[in-house]
Coordinates of C-alpha atoms in Angstrom, one line a residue:
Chain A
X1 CA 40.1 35.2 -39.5
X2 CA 38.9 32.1 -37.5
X3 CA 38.8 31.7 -34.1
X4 CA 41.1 28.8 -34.5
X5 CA 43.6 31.4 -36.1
X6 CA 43.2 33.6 -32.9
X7 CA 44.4 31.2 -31.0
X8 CA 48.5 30.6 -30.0
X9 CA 49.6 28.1 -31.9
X10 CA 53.2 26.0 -31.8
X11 CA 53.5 23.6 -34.7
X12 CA 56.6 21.6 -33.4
X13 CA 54.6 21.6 -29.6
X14 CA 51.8 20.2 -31.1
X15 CA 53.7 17.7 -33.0
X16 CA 55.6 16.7 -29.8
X17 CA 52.2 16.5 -28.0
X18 CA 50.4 13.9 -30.8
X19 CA 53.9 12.1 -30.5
X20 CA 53.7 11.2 -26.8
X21 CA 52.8 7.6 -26.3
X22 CA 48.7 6.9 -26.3
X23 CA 47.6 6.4 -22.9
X24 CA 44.7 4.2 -22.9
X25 CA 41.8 3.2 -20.6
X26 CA 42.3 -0.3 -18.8
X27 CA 40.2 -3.0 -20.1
X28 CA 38.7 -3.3 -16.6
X29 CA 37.7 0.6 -16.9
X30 CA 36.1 -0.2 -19.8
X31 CA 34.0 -3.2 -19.3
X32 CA 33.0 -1.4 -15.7
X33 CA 31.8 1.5 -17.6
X34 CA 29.9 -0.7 -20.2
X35 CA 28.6 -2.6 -17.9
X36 CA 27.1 0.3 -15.8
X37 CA 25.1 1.4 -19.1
X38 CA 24.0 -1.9 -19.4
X39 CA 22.7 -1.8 -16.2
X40 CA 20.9 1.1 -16.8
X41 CA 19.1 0.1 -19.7
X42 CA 18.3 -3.3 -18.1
X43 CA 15.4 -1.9 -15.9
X44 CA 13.4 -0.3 -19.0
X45 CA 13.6 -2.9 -21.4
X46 CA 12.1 -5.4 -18.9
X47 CA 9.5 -2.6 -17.6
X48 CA 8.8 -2.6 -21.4
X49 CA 8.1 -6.3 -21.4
X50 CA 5.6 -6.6 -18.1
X51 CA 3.6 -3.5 -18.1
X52 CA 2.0 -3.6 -21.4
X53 CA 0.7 -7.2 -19.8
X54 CA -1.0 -5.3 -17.3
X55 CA -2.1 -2.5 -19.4
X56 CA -4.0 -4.7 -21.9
X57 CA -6.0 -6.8 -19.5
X58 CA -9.1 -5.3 -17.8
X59 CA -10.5 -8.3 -17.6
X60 CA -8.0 -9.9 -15.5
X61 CA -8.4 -6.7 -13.0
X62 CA -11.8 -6.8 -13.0
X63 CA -11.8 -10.7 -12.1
X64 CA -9.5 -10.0 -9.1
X65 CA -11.9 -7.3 -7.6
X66 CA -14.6 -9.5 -8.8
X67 CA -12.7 -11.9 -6.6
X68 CA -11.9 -9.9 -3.4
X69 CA -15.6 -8.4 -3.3
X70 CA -16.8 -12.2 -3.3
X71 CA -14.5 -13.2 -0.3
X72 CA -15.6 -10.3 1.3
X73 CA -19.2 -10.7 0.9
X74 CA -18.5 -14.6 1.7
X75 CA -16.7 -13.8 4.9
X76 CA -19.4 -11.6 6.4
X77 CA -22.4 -13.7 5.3
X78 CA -22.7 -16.3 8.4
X79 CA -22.8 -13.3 10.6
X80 CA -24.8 -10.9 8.8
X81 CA -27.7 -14.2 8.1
X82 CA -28.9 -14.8 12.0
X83 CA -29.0 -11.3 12.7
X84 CA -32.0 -10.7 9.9
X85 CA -33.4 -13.7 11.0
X86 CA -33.3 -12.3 14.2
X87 CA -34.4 -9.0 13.5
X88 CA -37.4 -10.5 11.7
X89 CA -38.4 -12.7 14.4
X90 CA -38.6 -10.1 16.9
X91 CA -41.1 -7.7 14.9
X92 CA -43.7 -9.9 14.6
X93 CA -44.0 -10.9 17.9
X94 CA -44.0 -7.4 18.8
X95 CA -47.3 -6.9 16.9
X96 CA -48.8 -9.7 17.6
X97 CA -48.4 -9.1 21.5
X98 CA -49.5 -5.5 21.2
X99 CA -52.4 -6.5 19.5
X100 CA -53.6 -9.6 22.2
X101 CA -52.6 -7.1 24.7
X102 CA -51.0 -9.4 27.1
X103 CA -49.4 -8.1 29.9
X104 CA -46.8 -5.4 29.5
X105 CA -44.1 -7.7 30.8
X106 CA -44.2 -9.9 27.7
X107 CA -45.3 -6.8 25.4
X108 CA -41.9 -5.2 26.6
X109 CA -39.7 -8.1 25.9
X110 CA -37.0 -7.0 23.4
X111 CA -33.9 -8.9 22.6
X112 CA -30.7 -7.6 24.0
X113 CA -28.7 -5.2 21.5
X114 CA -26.4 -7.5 19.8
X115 CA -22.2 -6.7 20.2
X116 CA -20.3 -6.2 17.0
X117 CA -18.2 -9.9 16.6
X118 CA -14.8 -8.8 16.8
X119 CA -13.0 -12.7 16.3
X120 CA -14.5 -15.8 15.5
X121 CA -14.8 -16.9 19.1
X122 CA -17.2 -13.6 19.3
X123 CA -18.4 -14.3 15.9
X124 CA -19.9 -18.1 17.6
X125 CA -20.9 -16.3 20.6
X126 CA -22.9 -13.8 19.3
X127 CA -23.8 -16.6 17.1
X128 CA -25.2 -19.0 20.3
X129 CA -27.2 -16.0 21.9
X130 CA -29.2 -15.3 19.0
X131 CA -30.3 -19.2 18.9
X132 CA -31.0 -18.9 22.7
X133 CA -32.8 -15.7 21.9
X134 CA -34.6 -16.8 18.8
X135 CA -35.9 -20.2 21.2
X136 CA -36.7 -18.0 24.1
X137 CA -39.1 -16.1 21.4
X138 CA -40.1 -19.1 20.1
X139 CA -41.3 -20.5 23.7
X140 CA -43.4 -17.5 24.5
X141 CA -45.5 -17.7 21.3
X142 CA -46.2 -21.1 22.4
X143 CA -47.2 -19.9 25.6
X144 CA -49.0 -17.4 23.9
X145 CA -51.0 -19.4 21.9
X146 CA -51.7 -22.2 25.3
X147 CA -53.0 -19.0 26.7
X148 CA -55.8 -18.2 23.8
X149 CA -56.5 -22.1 24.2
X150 CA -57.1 -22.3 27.7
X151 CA -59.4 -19.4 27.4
X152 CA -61.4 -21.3 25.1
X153 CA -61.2 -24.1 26.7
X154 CA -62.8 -22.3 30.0
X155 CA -65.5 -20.6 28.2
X156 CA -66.4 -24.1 27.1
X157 CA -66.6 -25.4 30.3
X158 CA -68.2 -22.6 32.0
X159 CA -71.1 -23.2 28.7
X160 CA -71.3 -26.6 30.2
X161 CA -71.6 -25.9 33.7
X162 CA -74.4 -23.6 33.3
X163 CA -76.1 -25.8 30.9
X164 CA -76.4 -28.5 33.6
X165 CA -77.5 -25.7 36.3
X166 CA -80.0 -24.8 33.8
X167 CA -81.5 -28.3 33.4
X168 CA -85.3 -28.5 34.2
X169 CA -86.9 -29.5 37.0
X170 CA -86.2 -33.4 37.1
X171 CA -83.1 -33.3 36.6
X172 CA -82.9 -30.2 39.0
X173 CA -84.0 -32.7 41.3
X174 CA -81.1 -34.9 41.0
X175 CA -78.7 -34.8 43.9
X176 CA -76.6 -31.4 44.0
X177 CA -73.6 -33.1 45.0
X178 CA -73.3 -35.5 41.7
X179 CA -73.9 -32.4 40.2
X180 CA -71.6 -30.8 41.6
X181 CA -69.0 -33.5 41.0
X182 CA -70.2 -33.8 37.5
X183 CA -69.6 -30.7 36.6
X184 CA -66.3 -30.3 38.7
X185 CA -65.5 -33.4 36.7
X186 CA -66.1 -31.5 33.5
X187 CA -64.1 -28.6 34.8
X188 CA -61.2 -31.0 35.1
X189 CA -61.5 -32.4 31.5
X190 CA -62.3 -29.4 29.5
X191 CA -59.9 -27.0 29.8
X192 CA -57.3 -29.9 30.2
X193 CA -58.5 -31.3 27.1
X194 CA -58.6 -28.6 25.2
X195 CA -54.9 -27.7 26.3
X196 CA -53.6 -30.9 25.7
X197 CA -54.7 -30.3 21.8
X198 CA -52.0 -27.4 21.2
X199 CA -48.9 -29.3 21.2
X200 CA -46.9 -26.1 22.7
X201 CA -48.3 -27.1 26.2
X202 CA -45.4 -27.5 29.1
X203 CA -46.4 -31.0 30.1
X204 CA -44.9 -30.3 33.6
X205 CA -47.0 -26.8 33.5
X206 CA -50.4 -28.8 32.8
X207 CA -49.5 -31.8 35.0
X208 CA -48.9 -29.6 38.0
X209 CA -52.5 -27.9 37.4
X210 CA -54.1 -31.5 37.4
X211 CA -52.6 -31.8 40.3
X212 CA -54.1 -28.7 42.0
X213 CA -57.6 -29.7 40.2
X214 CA -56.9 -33.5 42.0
X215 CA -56.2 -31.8 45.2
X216 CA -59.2 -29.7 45.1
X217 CA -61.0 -32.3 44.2
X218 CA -60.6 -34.5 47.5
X219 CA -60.6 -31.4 49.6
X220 CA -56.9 -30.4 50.2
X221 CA -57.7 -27.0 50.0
X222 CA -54.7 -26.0 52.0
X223 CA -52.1 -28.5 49.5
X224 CA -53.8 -26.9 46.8
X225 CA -53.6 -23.5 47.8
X226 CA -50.1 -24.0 48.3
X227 CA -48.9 -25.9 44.8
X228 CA -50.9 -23.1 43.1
X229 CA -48.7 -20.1 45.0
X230 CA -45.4 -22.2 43.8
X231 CA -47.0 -22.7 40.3
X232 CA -47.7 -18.8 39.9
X233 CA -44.4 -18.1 41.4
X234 CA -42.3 -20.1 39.6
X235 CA -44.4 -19.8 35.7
X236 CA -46.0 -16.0 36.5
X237 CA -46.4 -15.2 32.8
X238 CA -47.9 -18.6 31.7
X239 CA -51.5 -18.3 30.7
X240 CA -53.3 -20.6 33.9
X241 CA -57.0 -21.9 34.7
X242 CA -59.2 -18.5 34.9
X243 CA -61.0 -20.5 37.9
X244 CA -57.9 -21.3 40.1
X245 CA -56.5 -17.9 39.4
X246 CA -60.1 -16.8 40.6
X247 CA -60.4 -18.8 43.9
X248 CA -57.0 -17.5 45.1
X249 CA -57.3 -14.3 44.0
X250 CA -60.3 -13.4 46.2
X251 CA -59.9 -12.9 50.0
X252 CA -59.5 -16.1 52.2
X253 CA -63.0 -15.0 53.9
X254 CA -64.9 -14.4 51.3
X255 CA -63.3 -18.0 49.2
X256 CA -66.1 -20.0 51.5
X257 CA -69.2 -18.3 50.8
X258 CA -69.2 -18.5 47.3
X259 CA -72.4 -16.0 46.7
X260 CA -70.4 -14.0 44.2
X261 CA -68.1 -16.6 43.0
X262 CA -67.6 -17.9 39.5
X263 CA -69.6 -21.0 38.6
X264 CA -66.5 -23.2 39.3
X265 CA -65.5 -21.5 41.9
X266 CA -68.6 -22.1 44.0
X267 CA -68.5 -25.7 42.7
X268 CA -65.2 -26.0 43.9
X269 CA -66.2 -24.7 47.9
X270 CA -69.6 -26.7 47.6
X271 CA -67.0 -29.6 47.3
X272 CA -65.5 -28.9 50.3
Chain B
X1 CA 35.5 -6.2 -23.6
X2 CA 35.8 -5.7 -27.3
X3 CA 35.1 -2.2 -28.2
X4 CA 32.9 -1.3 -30.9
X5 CA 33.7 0.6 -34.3
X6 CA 33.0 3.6 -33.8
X7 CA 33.3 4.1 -38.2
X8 CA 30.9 1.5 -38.6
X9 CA 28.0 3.9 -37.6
X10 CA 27.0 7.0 -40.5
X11 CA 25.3 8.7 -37.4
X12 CA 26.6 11.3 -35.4
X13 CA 27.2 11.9 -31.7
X14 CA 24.1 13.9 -31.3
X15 CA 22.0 11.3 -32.7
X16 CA 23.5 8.4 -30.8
X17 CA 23.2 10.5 -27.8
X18 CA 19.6 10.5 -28.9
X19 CA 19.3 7.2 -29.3
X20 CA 21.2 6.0 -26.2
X21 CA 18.7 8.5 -24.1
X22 CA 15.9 6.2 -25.7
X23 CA 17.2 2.7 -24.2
X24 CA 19.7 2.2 -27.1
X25 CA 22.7 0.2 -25.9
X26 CA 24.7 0.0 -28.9
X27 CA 24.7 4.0 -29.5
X28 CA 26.5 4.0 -25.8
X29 CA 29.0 1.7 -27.1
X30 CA 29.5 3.4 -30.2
X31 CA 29.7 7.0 -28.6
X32 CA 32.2 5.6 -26.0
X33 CA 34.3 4.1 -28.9
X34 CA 34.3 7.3 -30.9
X35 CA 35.8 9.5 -27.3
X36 CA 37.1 7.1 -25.2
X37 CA 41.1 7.6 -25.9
X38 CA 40.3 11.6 -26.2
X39 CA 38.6 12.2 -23.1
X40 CA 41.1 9.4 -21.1
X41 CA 44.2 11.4 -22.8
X42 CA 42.7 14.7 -21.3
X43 CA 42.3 13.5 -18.2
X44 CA 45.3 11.4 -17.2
X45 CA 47.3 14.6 -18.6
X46 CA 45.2 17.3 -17.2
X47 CA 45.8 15.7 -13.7
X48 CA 49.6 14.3 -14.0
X49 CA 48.4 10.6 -13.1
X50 CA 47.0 7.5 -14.3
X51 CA 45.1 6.9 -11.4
X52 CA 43.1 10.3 -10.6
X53 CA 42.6 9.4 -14.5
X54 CA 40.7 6.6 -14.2
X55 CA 38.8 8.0 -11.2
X56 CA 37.9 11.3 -13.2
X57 CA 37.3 8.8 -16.6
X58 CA 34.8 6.8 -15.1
X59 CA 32.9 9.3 -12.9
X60 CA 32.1 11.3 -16.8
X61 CA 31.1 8.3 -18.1
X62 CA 28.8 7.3 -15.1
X63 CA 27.7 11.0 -15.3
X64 CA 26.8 10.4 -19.0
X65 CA 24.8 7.3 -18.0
X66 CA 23.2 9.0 -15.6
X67 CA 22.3 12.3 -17.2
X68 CA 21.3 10.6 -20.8
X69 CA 17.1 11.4 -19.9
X70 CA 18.1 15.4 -19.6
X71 CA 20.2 15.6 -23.2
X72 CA 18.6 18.1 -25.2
X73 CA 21.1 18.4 -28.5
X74 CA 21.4 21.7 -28.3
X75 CA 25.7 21.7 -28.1
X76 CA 27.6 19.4 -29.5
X77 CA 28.0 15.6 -27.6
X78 CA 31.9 15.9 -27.6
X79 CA 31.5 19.9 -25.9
X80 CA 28.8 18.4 -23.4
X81 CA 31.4 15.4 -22.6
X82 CA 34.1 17.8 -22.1
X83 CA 31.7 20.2 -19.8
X84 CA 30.9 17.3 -17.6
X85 CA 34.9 16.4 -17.7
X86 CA 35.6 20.0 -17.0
X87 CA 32.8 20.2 -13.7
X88 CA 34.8 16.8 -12.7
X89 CA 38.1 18.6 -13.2
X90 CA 37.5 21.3 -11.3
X91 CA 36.0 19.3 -8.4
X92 CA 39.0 17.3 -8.5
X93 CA 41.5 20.1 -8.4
X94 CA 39.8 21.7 -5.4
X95 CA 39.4 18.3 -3.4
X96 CA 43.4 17.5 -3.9
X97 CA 45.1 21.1 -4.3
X98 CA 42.9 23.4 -2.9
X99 CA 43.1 25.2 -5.6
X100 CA 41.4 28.6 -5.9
X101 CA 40.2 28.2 -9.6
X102 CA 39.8 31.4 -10.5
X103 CA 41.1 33.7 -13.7
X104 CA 43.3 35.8 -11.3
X105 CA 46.2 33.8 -11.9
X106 CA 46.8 34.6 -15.1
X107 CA 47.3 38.2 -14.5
X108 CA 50.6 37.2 -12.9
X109 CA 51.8 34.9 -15.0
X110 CA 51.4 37.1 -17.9
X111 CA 54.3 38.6 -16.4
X112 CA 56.3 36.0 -16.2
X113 CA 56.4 35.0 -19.5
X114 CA 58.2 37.9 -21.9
X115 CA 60.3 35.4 -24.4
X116 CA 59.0 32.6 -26.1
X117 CA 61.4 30.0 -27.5
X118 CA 61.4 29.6 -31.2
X119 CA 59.9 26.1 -33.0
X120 CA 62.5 24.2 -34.1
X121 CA 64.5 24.8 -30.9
X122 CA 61.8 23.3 -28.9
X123 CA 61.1 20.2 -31.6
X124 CA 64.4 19.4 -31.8
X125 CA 65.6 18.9 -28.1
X126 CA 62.2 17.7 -26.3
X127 CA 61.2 14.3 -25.7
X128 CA 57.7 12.6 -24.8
X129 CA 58.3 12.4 -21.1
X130 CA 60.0 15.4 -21.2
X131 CA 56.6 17.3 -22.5
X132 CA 54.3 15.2 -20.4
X133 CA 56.5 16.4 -17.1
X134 CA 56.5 20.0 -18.5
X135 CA 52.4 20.1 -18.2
X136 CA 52.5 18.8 -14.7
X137 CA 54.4 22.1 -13.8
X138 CA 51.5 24.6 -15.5
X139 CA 49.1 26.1 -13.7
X140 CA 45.7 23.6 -13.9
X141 CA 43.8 26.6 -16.1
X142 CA 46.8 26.8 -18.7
X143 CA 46.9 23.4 -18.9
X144 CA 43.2 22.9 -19.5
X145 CA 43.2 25.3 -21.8
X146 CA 46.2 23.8 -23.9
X147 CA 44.8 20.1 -23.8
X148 CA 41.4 21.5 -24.6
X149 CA 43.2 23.0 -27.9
X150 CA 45.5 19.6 -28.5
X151 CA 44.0 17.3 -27.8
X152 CA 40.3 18.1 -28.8
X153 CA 40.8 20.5 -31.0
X154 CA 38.5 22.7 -29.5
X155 CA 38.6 27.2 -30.8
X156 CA 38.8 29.9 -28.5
X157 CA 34.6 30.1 -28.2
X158 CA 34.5 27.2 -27.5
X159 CA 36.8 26.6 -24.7
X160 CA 35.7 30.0 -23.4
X161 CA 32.1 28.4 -23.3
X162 CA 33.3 24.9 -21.8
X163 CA 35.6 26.5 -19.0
X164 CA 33.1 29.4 -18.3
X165 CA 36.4 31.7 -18.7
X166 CA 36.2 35.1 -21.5
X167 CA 37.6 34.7 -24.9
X168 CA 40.9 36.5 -23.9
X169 CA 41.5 35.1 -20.6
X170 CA 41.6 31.5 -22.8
X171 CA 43.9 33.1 -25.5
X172 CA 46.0 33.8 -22.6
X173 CA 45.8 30.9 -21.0
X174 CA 46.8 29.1 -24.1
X175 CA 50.0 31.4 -24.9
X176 CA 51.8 30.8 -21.3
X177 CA 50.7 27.0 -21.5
X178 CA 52.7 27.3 -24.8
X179 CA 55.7 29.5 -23.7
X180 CA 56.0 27.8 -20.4
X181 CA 56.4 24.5 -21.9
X182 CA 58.7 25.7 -24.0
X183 CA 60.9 27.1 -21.7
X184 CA 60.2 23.8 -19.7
X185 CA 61.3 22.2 -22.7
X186 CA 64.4 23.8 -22.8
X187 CA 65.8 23.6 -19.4
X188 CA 64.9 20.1 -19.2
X189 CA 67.3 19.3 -22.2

């Protein structure tokens, strides 16, 4: 026996039920309902269609990162150049300083830590201050080097002075005051000379100690005096005249004797 | 919107369920041809109105659309379309009667019931309208039961299985549907 069989079953009820008029779904209910499914299918079929695209194209992935990473690099590159430059300018100096061993003031001399550019207004900024910095650098080496000249310079001149002091006895005979002004003469020209020849020279820094030398010269000890206090005050790390930096240095007292001065030194007070 | 022919097709439900879960639009078409008038008879009789009908008709068929990734052909299509219809049913019946849908009804109308009508009687005096106003007066579980049997042609395991109910309670079910109507029959003529 079926299970069908187990079941009630009314022939003429079932009859009666197949006779009763077909109700049917509304066209609208239908096309909703088939339109729903097509909606639902839409979004796979084109999924199918793009992301194969992107599946099978490495290369076109690679080229975009290739792409960003350039941007990138290109965007940080005007910053990132000046501050190598900058941090290559200021370690030779540093050596080179250490090994002259000028005074610790210029040794010591380290550019200021740098801030991180945050906008390109900060980004020009920063940019601006490592020029000055990098110039500022720049003017002490020349000052640097005008210093080792000078020094040469003077030891040339002092050579000279003493050669004429040393001169036999004719010529020791020879008035001491055109002598004196010869080689005060000499004094003037040398070291200036040999300054003028580096081309890093402050003009108004060598004019000024003509000046003094002039001043000196004609016996305006006191005018001298004076421009050389305001020269030292105003340029107290530039490399200056040995001699001048001599005459001053000693006590006012002692300046007139000259018994233990320097050979220009004594020239300089025989003058006056 | 033409409807497809649902004989023009040698595959079966299962395998255009199959094909409809992999992105196949015609297999939906051809599936909603084949149970369309079925499932819409079921429902417009099973709640007594066109309208809750149409509501029920097209939330089962959304449902379908919806559910097509998790069909695993383990049943067949029409019994998992009539589950989903019979989930709706239910949902229905407890939104609109508040009905408690429960077997404990059909202890007392076993009851009721003692004298069936005989056949002929009841094919020669009822009408169409007269039958279709008979099922709005059974009891939802009776009725679901009977239409199950009708209209879809469904045996006793199997409605058991849709409807969640045992064997016997469905065998019941189906023999007061049957002698109510009848009786309904009767008095209306």
């Amino acid at each position: 026996m079926t299970e069908e069989h187990v079941l009630p079953h009314d022939e003429a009820l079932s009859r009666q039920y197949r006779a009763l008029a077909e109700e049917t779904p509304s066209p609208a209910l239908d096309a909703a309902i088939l339109a729903a499914a097509e909606r639902a299918t839409a979004p796979r079929r084109a999924s199918r269609r793009w992301w194969p695209a992107w599946r099978i194209s490495p290369q076109w992935t690679t080229a975009c990162a290739t792409l960003l990473l350039g941007g990138f690099v290109y965007t940080l590159w005007p910053s990132a150049q000046p501050e190598r430059s900058i941090t290559a300018d200021t370690h030779k100096p540093a050596a080179h300083e250490q090994s002259d061993a000028t005074p610790p003031r210029i040794a010591q001399w380290q550019p200021a830590p740098l801030p991180a550019p945050t906008s390109a207004r900060a980004q020009q900024a920063a940019r601006h201050r490592e020029e000055a910095q990098r110039l500022a650098k720049a003017e002490h080496q020349a000052f640097d080097a005008a210093r080792v000249a000078a020094r040469e310079a003077e030891e040339l001149a002092s050579e000279k002075v003493s050669k004429q002091l040393a001169l036999p006895a004719p010529a020791a005979a020879a008035p001491a005051a055109s002598v004196m002004a010869r080689s005060s003469e000499a004094e003037l020209s040398a070291p200036l000379a040999d300054m003028a020849s580096s081309p890093q020279i402050d003009e108004r820094l060598q004019r000024e100690i003509r000046q003094i030398r002039q001043l000196l010269a004609v016996g305006r000890n006191a005018e001298a005096e004076h421009a050389w206090r305001r020269l030292t005050a105003v340029h107290p790390r530039h490399a200056l005249p040995e001699d001048l930096r001599a005459r001053w240095a000693a006590p006012p007292a002692a300046a007139g004797i000259g018994a233990s001065q320097p050979a220009a030194a004594s020239s300089a007070s025989s003058i006056e | 919107m033409p409807m497809a022919d649902h004989d023009s097709d040698p595959r079966d439900d299962e395998t255009l369920m199959q094909a409809w879960r992999d992105g196949e639009l015609a297999a939906f078409r051809l599936l909603y041809a084949r149970h369309r008038l079925r499932l819409y008879r079921f429902l417009v009789h099973e709640t007594g109105n066109n309208a809750a009908g149409d509501e029920l008709f097209q939330e089962v068929w959304l449902s379908v659309i919806q559910q097509r990734a998790g069909y695993q052909p383990w049943a067949r299509f029409s019994t998992w379309l009539l589950e989903t219809a019979h989930r709706r049913l239910v949902d229905w019946h407890r939104r609109e009667h508040r009905h408690r849908w429960n077997s404990d009804l059909d202890a007392a109308h076993e009851l009721v019931d003692q004298c069936p009508l005989p056949d002929a009687t009841v094919a020669n005096r009822q009408s169409g309208q007269q039958l279709r106003d008979c099922l709005r007066t059974l009891p939802p579980e009776q009725r679901e039961a009977f239409l199950l049997k009708e209209e879809h042609e469904l045996g006793l395991a199997e409605i058991a299985r849709l409807t969640g109910a045992a064997a016997e309670t469905v065998k019941s079910r189906v023999r007061y549907a049957i002698s109510k109507l009848r009786s309904c029959m009767e008095a209306l003529a």
